[in-house]
mmCIF file of C-alpha atoms and ligand atoms in Angstrom:
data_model
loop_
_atom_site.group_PDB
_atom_site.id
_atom_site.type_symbol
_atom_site.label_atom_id
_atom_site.label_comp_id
_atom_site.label_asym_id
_atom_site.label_seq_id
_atom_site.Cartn_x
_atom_site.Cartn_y
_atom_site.Cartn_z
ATOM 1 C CA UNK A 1 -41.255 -16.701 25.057
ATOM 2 C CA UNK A 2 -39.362 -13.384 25.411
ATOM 3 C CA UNK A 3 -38.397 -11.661 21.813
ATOM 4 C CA UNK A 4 -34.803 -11.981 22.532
ATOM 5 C CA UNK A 5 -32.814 -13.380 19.904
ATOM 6 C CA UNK A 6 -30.728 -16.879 20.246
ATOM 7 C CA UNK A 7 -26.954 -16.736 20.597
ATOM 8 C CA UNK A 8 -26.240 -18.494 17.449
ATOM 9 C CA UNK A 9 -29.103 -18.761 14.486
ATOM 10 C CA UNK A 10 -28.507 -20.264 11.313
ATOM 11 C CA UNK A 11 -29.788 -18.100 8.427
ATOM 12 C CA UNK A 12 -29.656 -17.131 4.789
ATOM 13 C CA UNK A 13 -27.644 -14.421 4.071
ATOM 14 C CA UNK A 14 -27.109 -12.897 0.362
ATOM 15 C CA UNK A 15 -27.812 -14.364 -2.384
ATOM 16 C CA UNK A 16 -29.435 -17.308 -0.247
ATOM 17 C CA UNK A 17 -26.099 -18.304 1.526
ATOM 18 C CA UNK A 18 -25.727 -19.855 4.484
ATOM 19 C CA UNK A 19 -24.893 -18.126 7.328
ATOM 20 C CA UNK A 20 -24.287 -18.201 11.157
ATOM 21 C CA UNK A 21 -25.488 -15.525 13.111
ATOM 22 C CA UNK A 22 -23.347 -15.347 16.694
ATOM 23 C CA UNK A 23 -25.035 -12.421 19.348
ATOM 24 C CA UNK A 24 -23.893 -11.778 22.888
ATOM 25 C CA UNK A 25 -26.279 -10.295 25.187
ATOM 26 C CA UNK A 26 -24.602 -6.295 25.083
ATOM 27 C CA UNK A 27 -25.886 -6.159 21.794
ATOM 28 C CA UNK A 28 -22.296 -7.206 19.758
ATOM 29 C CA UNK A 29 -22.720 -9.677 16.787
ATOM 30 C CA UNK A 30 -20.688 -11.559 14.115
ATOM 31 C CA UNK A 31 -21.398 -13.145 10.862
ATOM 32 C CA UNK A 32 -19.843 -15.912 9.278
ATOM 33 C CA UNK A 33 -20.526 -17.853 5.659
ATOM 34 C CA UNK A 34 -20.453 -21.322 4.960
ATOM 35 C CA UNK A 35 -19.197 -19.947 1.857
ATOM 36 C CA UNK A 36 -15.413 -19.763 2.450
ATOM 37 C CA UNK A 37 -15.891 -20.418 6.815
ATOM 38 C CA UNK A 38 -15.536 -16.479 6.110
ATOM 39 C CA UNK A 39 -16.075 -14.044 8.823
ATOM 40 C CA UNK A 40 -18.122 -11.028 6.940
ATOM 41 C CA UNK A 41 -18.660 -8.838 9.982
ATOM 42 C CA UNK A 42 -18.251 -7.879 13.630
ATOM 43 C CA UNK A 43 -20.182 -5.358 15.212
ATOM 44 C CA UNK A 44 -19.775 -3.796 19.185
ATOM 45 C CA UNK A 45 -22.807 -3.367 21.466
ATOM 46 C CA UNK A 46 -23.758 0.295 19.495
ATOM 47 C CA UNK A 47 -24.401 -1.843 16.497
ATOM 48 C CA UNK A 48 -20.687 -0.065 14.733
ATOM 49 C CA UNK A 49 -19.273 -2.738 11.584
ATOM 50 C CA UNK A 50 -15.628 -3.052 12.742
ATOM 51 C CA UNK A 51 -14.827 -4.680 9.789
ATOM 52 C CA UNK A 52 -14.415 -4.076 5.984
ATOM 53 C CA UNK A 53 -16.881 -5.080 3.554
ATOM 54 C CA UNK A 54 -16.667 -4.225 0.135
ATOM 55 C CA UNK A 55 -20.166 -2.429 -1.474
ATOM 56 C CA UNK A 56 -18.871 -4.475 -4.430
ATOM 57 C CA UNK A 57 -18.411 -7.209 -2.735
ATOM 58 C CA UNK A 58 -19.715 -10.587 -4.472
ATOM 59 C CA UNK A 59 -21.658 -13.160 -3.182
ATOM 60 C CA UNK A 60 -20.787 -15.852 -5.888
ATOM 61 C CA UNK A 61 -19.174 -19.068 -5.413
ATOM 62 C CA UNK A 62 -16.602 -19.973 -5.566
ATOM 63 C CA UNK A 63 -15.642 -16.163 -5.981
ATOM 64 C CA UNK A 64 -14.173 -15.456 -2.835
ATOM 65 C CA UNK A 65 -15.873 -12.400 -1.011
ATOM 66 C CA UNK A 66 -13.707 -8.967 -0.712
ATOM 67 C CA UNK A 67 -13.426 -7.948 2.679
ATOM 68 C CA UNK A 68 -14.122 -9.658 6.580
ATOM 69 C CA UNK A 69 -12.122 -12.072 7.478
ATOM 70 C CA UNK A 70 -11.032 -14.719 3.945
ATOM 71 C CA UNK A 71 -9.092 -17.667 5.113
ATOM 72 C CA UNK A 72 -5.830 -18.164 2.695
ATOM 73 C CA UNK A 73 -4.838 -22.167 2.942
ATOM 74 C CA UNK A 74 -3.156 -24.279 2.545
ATOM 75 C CA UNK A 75 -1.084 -21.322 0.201
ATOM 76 C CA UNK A 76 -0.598 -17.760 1.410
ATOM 77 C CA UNK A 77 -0.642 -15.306 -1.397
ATOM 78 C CA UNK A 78 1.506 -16.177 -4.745
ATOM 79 C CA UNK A 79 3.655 -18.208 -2.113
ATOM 80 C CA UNK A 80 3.797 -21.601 -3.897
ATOM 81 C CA UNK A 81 1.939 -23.217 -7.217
ATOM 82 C CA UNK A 82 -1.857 -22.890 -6.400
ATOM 83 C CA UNK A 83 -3.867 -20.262 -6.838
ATOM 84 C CA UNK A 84 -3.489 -16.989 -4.975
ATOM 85 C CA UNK A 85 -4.710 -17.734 -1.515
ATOM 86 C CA UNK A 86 -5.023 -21.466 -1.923
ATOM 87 C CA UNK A 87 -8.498 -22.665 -2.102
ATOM 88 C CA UNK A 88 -10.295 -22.493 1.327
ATOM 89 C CA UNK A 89 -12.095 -19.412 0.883
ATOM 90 C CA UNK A 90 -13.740 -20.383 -2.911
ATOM 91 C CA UNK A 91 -15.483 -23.461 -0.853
ATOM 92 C CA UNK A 92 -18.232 -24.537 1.408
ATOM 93 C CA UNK A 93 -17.480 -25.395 4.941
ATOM 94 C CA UNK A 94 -19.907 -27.345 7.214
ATOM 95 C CA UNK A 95 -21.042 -26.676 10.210
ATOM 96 C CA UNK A 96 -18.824 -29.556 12.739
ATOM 97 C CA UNK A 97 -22.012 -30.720 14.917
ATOM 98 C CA UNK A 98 -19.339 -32.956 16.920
ATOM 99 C CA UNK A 99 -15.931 -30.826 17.283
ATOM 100 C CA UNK A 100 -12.902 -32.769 19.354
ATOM 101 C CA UNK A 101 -13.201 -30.821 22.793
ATOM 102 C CA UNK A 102 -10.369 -27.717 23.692
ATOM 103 C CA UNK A 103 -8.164 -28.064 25.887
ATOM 104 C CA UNK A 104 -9.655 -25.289 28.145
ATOM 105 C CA UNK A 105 -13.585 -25.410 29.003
ATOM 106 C CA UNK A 106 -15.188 -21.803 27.760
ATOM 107 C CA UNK A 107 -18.745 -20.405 28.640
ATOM 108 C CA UNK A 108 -19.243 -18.820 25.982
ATOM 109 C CA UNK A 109 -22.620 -19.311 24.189
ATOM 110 C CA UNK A 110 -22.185 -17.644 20.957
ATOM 111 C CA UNK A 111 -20.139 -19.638 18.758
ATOM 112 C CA UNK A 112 -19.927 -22.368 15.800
ATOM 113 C CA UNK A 113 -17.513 -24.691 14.950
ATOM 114 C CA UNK A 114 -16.904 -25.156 11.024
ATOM 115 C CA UNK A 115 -15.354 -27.590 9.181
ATOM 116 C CA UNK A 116 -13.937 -28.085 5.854
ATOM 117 C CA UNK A 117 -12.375 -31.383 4.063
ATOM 118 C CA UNK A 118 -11.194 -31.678 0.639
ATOM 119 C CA UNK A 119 -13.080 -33.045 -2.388
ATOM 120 C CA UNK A 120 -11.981 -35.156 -4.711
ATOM 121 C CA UNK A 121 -11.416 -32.065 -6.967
ATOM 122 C CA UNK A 122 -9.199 -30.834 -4.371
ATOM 123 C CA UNK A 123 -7.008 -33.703 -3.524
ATOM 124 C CA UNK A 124 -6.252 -33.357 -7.350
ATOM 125 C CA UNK A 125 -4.633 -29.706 -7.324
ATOM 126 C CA UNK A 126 -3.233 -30.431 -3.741
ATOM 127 C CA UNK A 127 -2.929 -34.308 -2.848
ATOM 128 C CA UNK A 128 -3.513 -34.050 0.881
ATOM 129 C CA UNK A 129 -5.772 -35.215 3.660
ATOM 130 C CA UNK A 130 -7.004 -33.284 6.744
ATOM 131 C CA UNK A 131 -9.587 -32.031 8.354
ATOM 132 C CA UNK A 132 -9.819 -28.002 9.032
ATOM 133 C CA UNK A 133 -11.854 -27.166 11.787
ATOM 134 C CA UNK A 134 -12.428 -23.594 12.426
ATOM 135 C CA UNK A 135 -14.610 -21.983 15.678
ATOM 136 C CA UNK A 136 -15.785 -18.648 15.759
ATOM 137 C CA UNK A 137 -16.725 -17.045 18.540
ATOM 138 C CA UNK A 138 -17.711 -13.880 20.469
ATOM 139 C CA UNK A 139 -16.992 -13.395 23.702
ATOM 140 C CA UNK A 140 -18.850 -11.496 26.428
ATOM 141 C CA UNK A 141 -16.975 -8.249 25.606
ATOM 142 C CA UNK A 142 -17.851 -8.253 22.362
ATOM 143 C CA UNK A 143 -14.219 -9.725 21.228
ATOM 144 C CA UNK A 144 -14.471 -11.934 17.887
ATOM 145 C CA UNK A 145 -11.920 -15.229 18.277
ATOM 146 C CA UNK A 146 -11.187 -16.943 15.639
ATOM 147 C CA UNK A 147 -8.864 -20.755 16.025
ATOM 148 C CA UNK A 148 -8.311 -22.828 13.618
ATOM 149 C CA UNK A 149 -7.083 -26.778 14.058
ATOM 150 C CA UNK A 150 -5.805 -28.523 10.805
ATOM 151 C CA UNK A 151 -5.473 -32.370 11.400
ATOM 152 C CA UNK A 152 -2.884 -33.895 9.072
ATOM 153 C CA UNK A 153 -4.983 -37.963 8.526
ATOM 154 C CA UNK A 154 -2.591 -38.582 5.526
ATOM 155 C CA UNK A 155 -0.226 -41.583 5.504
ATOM 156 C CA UNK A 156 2.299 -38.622 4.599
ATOM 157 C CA UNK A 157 3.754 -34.846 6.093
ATOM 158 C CA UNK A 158 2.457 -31.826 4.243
ATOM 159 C CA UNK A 159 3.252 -27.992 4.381
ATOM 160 C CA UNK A 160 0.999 -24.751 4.043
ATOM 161 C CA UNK A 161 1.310 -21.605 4.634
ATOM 162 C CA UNK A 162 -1.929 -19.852 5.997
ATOM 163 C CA UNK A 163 -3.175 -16.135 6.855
ATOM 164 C CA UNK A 164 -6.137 -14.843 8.041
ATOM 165 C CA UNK A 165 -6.729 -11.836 5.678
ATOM 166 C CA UNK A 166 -8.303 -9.365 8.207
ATOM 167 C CA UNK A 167 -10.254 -6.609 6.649
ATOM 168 C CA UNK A 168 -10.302 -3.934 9.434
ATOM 169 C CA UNK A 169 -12.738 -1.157 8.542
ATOM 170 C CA UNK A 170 -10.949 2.549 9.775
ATOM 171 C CA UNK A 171 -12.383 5.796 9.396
ATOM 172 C CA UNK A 172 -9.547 7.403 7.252
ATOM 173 C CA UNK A 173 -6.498 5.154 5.921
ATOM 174 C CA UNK A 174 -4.323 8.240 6.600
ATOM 175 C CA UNK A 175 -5.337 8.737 10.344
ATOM 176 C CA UNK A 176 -4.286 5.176 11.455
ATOM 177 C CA UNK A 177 -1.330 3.860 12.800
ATOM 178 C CA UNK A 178 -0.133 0.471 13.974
ATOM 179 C CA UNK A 179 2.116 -0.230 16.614
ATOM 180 C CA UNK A 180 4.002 -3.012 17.622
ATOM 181 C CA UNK A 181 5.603 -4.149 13.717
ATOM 182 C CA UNK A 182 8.058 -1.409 13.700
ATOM 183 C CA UNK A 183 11.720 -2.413 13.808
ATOM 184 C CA UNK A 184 10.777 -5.597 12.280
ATOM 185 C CA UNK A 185 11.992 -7.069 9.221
ATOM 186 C CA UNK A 186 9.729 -7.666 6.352
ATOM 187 C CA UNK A 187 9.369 -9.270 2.716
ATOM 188 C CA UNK A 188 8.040 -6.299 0.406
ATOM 189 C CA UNK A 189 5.743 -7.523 -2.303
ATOM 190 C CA UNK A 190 5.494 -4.696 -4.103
ATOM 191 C CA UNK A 191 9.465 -5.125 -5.081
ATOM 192 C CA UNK A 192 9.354 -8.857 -5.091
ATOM 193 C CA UNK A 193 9.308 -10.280 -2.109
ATOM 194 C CA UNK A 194 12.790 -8.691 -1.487
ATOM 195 C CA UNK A 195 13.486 -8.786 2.691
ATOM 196 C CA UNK A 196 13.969 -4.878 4.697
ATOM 197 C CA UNK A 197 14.147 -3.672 8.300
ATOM 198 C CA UNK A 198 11.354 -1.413 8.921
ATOM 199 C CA UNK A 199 13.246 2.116 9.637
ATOM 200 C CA UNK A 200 10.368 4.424 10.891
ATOM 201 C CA UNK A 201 8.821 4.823 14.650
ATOM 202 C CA UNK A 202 5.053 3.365 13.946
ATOM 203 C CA UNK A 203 3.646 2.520 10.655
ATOM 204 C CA UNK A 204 1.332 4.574 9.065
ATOM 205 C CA UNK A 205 0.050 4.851 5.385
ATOM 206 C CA UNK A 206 0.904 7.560 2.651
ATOM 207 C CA UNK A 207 0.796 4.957 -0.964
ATOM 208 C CA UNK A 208 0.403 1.232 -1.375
ATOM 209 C CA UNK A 209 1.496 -0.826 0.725
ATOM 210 C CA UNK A 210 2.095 -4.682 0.902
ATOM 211 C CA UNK A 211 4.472 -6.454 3.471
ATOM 212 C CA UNK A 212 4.929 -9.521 5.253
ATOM 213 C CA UNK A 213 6.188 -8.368 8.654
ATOM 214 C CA UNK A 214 8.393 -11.359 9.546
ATOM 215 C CA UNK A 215 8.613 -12.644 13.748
ATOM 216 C CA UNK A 216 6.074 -10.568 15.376
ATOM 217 C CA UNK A 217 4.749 -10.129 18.515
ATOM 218 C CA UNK A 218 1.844 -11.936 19.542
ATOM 219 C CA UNK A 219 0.080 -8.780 20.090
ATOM 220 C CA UNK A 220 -0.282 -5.876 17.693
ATOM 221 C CA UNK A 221 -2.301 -2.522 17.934
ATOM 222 C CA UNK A 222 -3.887 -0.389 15.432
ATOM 223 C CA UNK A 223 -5.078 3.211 16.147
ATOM 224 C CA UNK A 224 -7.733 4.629 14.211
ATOM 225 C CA UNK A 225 -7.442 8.581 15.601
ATOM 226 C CA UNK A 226 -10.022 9.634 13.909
ATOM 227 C CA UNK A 227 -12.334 6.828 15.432
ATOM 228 C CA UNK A 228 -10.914 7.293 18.845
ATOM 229 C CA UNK A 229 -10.614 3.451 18.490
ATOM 230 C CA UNK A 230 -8.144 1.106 18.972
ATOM 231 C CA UNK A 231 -8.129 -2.357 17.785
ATOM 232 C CA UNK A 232 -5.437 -4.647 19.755
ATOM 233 C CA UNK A 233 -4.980 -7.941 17.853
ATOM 234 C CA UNK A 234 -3.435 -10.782 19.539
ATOM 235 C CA UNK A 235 -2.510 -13.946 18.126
ATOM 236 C CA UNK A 236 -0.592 -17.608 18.507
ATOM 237 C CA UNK A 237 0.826 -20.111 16.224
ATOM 238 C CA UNK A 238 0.999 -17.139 13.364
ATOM 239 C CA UNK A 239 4.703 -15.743 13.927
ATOM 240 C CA UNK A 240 4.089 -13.179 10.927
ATOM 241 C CA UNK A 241 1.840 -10.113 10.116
ATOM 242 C CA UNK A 242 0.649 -9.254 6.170
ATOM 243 C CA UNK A 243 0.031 -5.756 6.333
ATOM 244 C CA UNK A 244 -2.093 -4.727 2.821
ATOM 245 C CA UNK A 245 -3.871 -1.196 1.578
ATOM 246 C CA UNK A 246 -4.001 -1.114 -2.340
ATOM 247 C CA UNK A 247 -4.235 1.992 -2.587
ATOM 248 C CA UNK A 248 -4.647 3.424 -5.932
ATOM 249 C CA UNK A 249 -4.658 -0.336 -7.086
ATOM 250 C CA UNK A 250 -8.274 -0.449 -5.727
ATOM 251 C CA UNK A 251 -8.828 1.119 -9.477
ATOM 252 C CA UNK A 252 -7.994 -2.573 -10.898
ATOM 253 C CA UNK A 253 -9.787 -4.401 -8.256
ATOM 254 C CA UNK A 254 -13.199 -5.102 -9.718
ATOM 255 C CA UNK A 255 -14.787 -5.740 -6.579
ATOM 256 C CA UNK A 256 -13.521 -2.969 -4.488
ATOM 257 C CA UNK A 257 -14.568 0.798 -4.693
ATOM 258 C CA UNK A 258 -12.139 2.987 -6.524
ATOM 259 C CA UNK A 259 -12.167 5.205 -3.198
ATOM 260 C CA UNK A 260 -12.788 2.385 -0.340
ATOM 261 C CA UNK A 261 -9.174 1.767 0.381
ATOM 262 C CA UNK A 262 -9.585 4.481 2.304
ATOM 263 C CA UNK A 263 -11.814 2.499 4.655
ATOM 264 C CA UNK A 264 -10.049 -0.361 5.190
ATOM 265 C CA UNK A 265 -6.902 -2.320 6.178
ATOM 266 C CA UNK A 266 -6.049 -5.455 5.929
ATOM 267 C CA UNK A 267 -3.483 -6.209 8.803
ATOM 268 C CA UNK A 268 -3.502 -10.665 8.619
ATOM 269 C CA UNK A 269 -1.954 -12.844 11.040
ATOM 270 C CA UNK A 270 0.020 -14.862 9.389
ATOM 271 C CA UNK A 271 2.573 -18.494 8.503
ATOM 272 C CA UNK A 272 4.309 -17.237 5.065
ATOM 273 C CA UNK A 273 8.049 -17.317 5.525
ATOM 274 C CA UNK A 274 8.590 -20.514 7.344
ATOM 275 C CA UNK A 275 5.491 -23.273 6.613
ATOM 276 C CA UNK A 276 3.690 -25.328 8.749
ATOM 277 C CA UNK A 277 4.544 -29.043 8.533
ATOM 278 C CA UNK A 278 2.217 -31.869 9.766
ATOM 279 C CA UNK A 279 3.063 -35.053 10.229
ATOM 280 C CA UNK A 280 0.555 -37.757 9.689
ATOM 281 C CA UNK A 281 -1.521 -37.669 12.973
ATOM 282 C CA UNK A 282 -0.326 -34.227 14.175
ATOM 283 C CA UNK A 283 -2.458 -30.949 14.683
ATOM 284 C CA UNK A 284 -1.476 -27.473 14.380
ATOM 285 C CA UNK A 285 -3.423 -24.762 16.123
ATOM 286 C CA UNK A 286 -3.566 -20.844 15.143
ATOM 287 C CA UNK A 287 -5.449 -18.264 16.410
ATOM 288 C CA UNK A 288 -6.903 -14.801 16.170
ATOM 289 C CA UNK A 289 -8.327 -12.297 18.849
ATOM 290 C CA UNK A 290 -9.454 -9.389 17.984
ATOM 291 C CA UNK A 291 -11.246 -6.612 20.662
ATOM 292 C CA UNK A 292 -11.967 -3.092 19.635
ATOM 293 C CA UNK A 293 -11.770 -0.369 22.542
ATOM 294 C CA UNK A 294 -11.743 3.411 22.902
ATOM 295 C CA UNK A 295 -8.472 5.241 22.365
ATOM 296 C CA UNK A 296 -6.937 6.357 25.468
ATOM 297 C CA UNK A 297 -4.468 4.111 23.452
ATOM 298 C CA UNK A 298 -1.117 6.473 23.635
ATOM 299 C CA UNK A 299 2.223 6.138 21.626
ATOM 300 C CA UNK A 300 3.929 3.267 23.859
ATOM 301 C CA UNK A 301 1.384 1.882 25.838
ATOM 302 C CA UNK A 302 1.514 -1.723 24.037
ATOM 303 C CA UNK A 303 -0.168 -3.699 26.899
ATOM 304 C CA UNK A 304 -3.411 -4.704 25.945
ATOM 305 C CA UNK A 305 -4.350 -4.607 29.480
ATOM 306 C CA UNK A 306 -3.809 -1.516 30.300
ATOM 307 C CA UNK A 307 -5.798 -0.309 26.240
ATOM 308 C CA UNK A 308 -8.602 -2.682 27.589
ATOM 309 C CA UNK A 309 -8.639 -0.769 31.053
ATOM 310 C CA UNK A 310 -8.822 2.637 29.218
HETATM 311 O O1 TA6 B 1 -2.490 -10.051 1.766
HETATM 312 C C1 TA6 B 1 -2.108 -9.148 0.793
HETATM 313 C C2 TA6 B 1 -2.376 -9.741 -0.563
HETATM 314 O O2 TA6 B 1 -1.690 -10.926 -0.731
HETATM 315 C C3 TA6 B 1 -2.018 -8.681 -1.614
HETATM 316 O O3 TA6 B 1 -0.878 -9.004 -2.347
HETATM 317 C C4 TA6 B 1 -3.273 -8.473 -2.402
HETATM 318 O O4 TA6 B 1 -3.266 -8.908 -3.681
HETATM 319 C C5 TA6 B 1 -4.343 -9.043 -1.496
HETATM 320 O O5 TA6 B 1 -3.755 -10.034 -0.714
HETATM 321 C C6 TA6 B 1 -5.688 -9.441 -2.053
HETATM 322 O O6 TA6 B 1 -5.674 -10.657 -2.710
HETATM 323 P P1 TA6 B 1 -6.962 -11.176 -3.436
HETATM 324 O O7 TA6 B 1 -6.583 -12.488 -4.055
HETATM 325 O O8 TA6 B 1 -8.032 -11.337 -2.400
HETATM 326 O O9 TA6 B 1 -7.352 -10.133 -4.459
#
């Protein structure tokens, strides 16, 4: 038997979690709890984290964990009566040994397909019935896709809203810019939720920030200068964008550093200012594709084709 590792391992990860291991043969990796169907890190083929994960992170359920990739359903944010986020990150997911088959055939080995249904706890603080399914997977160039498919199989229609709260890990908060959001309207939670047109020519970060970039593009890019790496995000079915640094906040945060904001950035594909409504027997779809690559990224050059060709 050669030493080489499988393509997807099931393991125990802190504090005796469950976890999925995914590898692709370059060398990139992922890792993903039960705990929350939570994405807690990405690496390339040169073994680099690409995302953020708190040092104070905590391992504890049904604490959610700071930093990856949390899943916020079926509530985004304060958006609605639950609890911040709804409740699919503070819960266990299975792993979905029988998924319904995609539309398109992939060859991709390295990937798992999660699923998560409510308890009878849950169907008391939000009286619904589906079934989330949720595959990960990494694909040969080391790009992490994430798609989720919630099933409504109540008798009734039900809305969410839904993000996926992407913890980007950058070198230096104050060297990064994103491209593609500016122009854009957005909801500003840090002056209630009041709605602006973004004025400036790319967005970068001086203070605190917290907006819900409303009708993006499907595509979004986020330069790290002092990385020399950009990391083009495409997505479908999620028509808005959270962007989130807290900043000096990170002070109150009890499981972030007092200094880490400077490391990450949460940049979330989201459905917060229209919600999703299923009827009974309907499916909605949304997903996440994230690829890191070198930046020969210039000012402009929005085409992920032509970033992924250098
Ligand atoms: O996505 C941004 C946000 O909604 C912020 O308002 C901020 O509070 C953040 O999420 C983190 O939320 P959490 O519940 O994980 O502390």
């Amino acid at each position: 038997m050669s030493g080489e590792k499988p393509p997807v391992e099931i393991c125990k990860g802190v504090n005796g979690l469950d976890k999925v291991v995914l590898r692709e043969v370059r060398g990139s990796s992922a890792e993903v709890y039960l705990h929350g169907g939570h994405v807690t890190s990405w690496r390339n083929d040169h073994g680099e984290e690409l995302l953020f994960l708190s040092t104070k992170a905590i391992f504890k359920p049904p604490k959610a964990i700071r930093g990856g990739i949390p899943i916020c359903f079926p509530q985004f944010g304060s958006h609605g009566n639950l609890d911040q986020h709804g409740f699919a990150r503070n819960r266990f997911w299975s792993i979905d040994a029988n998924p319904p088959p995609f539309p398109t055939v992939s060859t991709n080995k390295a990937f798992t397909d999660l699923i998560f249904k409510p308890s009878e706890e849950d169907l008391k603080i939000w009286p619904h019935s589906y079934e989330f399914r949720l595959r990960i997977t990494l694909g040969p160039g080391g790009d992490l896709m994430l798609t989720s498919r919630i099933r409504n199989i109540d008798t009734k229609p039900f809305s969410f809203t839904f993000a996926y709260h992407t913890y980007l890990s950058v070198s230096d908060i104050s060297e990064v810019r994103i491209e593609g959001l500016e122009t854009l309207d957005y909801l500003d939670n840090l002056k209630a939720k009041e709605r602006f047109t973004e004025q400036g020519d790319a967005i970068t970060f001086e203070a605190e920030v917290d907006k819900i970039y409303l009708g993006t593009p499907t595509k979004i890019a986020i330069i790290d200068h002092e990385k020399k790496r950009t990391f083009v995000l495409r997505k479908d079915g999620l028509p808005d964008a959270v962007v989130w640094n807290p900043w000096e906040k990170a002070k109150s945060i009890a499981d972030l550093g007092d200094d880490e904001y400077k490391h990450m950035l949460c940049v979330e594909p989201a459905a917060v200012e229209k919600a999703i409504t299923l009827k009974p027997g309907e499916e909605w779809k949304g997903r996440l594709e994230l690829s890191a690559v070198p930046s020969s990224y210039r000012s402009g050059q929005l085409d992920p084709q032509r970033v992924l060709q250098g």
